[in-house]
PDB file of C-alpha atoms in Angstrom:
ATOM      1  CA  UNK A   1      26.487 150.058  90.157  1.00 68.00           C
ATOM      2  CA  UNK A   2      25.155 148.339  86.816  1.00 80.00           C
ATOM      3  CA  UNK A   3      27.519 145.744  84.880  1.00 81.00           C
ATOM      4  CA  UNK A   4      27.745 148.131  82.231  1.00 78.00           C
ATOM      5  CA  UNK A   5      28.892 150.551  84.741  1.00 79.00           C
ATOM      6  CA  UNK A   6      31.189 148.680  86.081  1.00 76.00           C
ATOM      7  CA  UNK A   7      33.070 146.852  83.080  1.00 80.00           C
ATOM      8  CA  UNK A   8      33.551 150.608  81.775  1.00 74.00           C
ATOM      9  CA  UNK A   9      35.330 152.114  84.282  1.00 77.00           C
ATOM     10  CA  UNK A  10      37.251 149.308  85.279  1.00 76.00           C
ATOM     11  CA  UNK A  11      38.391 149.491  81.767  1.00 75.00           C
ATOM     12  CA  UNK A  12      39.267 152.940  82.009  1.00 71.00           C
ATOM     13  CA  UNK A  13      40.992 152.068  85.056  1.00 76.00           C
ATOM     14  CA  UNK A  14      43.137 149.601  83.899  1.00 72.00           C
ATOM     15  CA  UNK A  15      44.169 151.588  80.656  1.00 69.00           C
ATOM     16  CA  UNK A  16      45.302 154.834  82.760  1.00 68.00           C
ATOM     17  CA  UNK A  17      47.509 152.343  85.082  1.00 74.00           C
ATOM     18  CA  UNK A  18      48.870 151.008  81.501  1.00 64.00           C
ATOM     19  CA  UNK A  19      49.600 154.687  80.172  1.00 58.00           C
ATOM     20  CA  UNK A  20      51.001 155.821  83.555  1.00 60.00           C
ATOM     21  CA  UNK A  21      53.318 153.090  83.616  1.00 58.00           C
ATOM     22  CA  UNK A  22      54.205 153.288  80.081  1.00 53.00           C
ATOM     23  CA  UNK A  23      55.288 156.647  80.596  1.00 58.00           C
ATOM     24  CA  UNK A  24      57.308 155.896  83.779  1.00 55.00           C
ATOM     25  CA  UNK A  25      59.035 153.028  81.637  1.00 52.00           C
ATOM     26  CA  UNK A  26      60.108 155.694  78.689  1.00 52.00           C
ATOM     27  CA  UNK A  27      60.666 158.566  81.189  1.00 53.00           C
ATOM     28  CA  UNK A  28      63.608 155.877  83.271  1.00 47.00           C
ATOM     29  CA  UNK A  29      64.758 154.435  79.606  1.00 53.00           C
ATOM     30  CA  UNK A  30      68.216 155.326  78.088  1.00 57.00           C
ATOM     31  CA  UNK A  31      69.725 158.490  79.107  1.00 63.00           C
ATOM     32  CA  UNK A  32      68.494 159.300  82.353  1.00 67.00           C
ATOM     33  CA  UNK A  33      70.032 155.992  83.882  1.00 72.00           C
ATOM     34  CA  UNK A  34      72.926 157.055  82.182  1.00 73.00           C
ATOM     35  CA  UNK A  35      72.890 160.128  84.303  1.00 75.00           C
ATOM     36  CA  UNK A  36      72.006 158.383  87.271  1.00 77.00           C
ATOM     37  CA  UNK A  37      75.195 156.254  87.659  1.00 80.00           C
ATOM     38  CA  UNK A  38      77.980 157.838  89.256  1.00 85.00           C
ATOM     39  CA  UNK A  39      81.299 157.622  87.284  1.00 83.00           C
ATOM     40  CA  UNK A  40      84.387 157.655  89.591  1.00 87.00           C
ATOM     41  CA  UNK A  41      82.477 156.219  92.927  1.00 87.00           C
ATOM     42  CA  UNK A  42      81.038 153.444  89.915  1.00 85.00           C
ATOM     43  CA  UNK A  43      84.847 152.611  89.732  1.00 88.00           C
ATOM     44  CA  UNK A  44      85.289 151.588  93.898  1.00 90.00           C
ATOM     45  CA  UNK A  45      82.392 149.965  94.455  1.00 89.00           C
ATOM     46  CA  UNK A  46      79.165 148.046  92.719  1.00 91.00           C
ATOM     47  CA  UNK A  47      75.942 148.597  92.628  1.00 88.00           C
ATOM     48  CA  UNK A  48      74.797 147.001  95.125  1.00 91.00           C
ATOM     49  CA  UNK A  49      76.747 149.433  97.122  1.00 92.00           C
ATOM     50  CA  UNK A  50      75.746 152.674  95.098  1.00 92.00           C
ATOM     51  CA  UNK A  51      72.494 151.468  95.841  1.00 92.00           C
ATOM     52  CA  UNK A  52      72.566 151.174  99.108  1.00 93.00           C
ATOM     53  CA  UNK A  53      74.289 154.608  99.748  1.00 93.00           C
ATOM     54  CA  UNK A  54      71.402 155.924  97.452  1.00 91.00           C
ATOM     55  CA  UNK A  55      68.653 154.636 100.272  1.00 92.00           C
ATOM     56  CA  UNK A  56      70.860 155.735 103.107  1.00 94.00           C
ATOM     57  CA  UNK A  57      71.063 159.306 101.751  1.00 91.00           C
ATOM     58  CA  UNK A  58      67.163 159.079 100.640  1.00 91.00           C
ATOM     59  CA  UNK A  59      66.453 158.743 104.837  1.00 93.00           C
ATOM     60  CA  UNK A  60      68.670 161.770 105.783  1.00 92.00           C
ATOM     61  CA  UNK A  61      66.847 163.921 103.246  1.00 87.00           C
ATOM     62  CA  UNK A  62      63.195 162.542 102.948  1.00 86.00           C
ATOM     63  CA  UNK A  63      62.332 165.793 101.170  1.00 85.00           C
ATOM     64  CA  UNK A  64      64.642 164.403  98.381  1.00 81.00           C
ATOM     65  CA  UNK A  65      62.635 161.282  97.699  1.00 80.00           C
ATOM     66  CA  UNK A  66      61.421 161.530  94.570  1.00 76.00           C
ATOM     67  CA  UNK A  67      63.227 160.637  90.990  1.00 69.00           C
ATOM     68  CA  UNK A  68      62.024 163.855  89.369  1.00 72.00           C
ATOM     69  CA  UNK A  69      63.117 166.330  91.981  1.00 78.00           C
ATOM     70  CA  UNK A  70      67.041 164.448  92.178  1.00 80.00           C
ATOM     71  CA  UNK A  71      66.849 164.799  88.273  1.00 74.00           C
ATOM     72  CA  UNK A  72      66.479 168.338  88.739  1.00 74.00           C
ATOM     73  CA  UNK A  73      68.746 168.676  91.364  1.00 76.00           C
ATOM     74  CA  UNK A  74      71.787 167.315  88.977  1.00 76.00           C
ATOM     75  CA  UNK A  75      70.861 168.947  85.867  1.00 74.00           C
ATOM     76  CA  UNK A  76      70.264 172.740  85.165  1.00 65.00           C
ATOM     77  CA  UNK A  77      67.802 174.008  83.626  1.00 59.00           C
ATOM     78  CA  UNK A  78      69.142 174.319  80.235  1.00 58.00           C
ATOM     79  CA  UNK A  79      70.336 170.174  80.141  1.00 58.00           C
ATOM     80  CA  UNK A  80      67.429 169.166  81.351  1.00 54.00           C
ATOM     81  CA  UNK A  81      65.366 170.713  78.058  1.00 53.00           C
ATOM     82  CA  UNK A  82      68.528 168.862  76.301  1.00 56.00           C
ATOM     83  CA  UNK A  83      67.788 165.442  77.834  1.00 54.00           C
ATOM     84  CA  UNK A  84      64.297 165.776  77.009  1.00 49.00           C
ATOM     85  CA  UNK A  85      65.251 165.983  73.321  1.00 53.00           C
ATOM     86  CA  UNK A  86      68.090 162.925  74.484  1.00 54.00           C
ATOM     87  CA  UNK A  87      71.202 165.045  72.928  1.00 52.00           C
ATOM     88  CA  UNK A  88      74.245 166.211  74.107  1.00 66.00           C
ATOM     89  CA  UNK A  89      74.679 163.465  76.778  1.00 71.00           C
ATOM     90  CA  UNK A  90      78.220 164.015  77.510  1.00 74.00           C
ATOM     91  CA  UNK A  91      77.665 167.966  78.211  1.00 76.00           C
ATOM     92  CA  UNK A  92      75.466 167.157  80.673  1.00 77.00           C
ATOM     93  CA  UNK A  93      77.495 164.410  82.429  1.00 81.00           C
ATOM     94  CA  UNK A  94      80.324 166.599  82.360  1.00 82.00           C
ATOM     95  CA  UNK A  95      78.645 169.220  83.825  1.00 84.00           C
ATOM     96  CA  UNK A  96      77.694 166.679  86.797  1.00 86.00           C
ATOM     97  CA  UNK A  97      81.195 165.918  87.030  1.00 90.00           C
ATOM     98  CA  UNK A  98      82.212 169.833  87.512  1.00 90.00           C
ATOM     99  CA  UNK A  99      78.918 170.458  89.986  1.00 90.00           C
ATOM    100  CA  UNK A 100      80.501 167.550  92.371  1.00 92.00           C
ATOM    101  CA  UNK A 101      84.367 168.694  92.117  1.00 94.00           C
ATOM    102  CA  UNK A 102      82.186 172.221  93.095  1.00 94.00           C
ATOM    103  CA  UNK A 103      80.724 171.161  96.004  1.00 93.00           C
ATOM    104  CA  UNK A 104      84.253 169.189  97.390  1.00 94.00           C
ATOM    105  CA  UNK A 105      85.523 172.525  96.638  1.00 96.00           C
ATOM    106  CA  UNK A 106      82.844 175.078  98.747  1.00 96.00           C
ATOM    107  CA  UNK A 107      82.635 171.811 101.170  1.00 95.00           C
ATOM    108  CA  UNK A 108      79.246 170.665 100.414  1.00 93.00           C
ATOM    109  CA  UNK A 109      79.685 166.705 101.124  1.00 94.00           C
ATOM    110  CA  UNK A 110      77.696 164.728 102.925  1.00 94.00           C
ATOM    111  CA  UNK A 111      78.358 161.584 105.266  1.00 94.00           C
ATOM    112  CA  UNK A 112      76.751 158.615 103.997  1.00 93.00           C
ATOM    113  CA  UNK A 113      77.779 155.337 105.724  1.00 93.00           C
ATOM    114  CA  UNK A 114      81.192 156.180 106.168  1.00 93.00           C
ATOM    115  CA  UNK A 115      81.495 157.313 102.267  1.00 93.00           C
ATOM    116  CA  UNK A 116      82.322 161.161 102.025  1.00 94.00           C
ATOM    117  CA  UNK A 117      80.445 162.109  99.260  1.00 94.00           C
ATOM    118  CA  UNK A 118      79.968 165.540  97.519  1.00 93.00           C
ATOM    119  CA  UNK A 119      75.893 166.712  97.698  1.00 92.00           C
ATOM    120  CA  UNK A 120      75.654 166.063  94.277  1.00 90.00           C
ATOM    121  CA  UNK A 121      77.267 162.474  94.498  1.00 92.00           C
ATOM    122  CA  UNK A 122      74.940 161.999  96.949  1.00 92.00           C
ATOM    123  CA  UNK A 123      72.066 162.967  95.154  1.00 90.00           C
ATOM    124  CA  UNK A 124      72.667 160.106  91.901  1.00 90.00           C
ATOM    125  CA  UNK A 125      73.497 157.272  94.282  1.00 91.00           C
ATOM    126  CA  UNK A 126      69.784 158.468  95.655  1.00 90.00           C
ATOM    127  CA  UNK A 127      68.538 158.793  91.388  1.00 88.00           C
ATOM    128  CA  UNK A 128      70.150 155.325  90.907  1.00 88.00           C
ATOM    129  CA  UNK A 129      68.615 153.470  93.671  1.00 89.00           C
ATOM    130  CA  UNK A 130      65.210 154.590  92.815  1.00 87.00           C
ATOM    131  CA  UNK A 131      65.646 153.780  89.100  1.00 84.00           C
ATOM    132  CA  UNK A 132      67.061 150.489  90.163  1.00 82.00           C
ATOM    133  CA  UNK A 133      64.853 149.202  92.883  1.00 74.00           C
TER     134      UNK A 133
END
């Protein structure tokens, strides 16, 4: 391979790292980490420990692993066009709130280091610790 060559597309290189990362960086920013703390289980323990229950349930589900499939997991359809535009924040947090009092309800929890927590629960301990880490 010539200098030329060389210099070029390690150029290129280096720019598409920046842009992907850039875009990772504004993607995580704001309103999604809002989303990706849980409210009442933020109040009995810290983050450390929200964190930790995030990795724990990240092993039991593998399939589960990645930030934008738990993101789309939490939100429907509808609030996830909505966070896109970043409006109408507390809709969709509420509507978090009512999918995990739905799954205590129908019995969807899961066991995560001795914390009973609803699927949903479950699933932003899992969107904070990869935001976090």
């Amino acid at each position: 391979m010539k200098r030329r060559s060389f210099i070029v597309v390690s150029v290129f290189s280096l720019f598409g790292i920046g842009v992907f990362s850039f875009i990772r960086w504004i993607r995580n920013s704001g309103n999604v980490k809002e989303l990706a703390n849980p409210r009442f289980l933020s109040l009995l323990c810290d983050s450390s420990t929200i964190r930790t229950l995030g990795r724990a349930y990240l092993k039991l589900k593998p399939g589960e692993n990645g930030d934008d499939i738990l993101l789309n997991d939490l939100l429907t359809e509808k609030f996830h066009k909505k966070l896109l535009e970043r409006t109408d924040m507390l809709a969709a947090e509420s509507q978090i709130e009512e999918r995990i009092k739905q799954d205590f309800d129908s019995n969807n929890i899961v066991i995560v280091q001795g914390w009973v927590l609803s699927v949903t629960e479950a699933r932003q301990c899992a969107f904070f610790s990869i935001l976090n880490s």
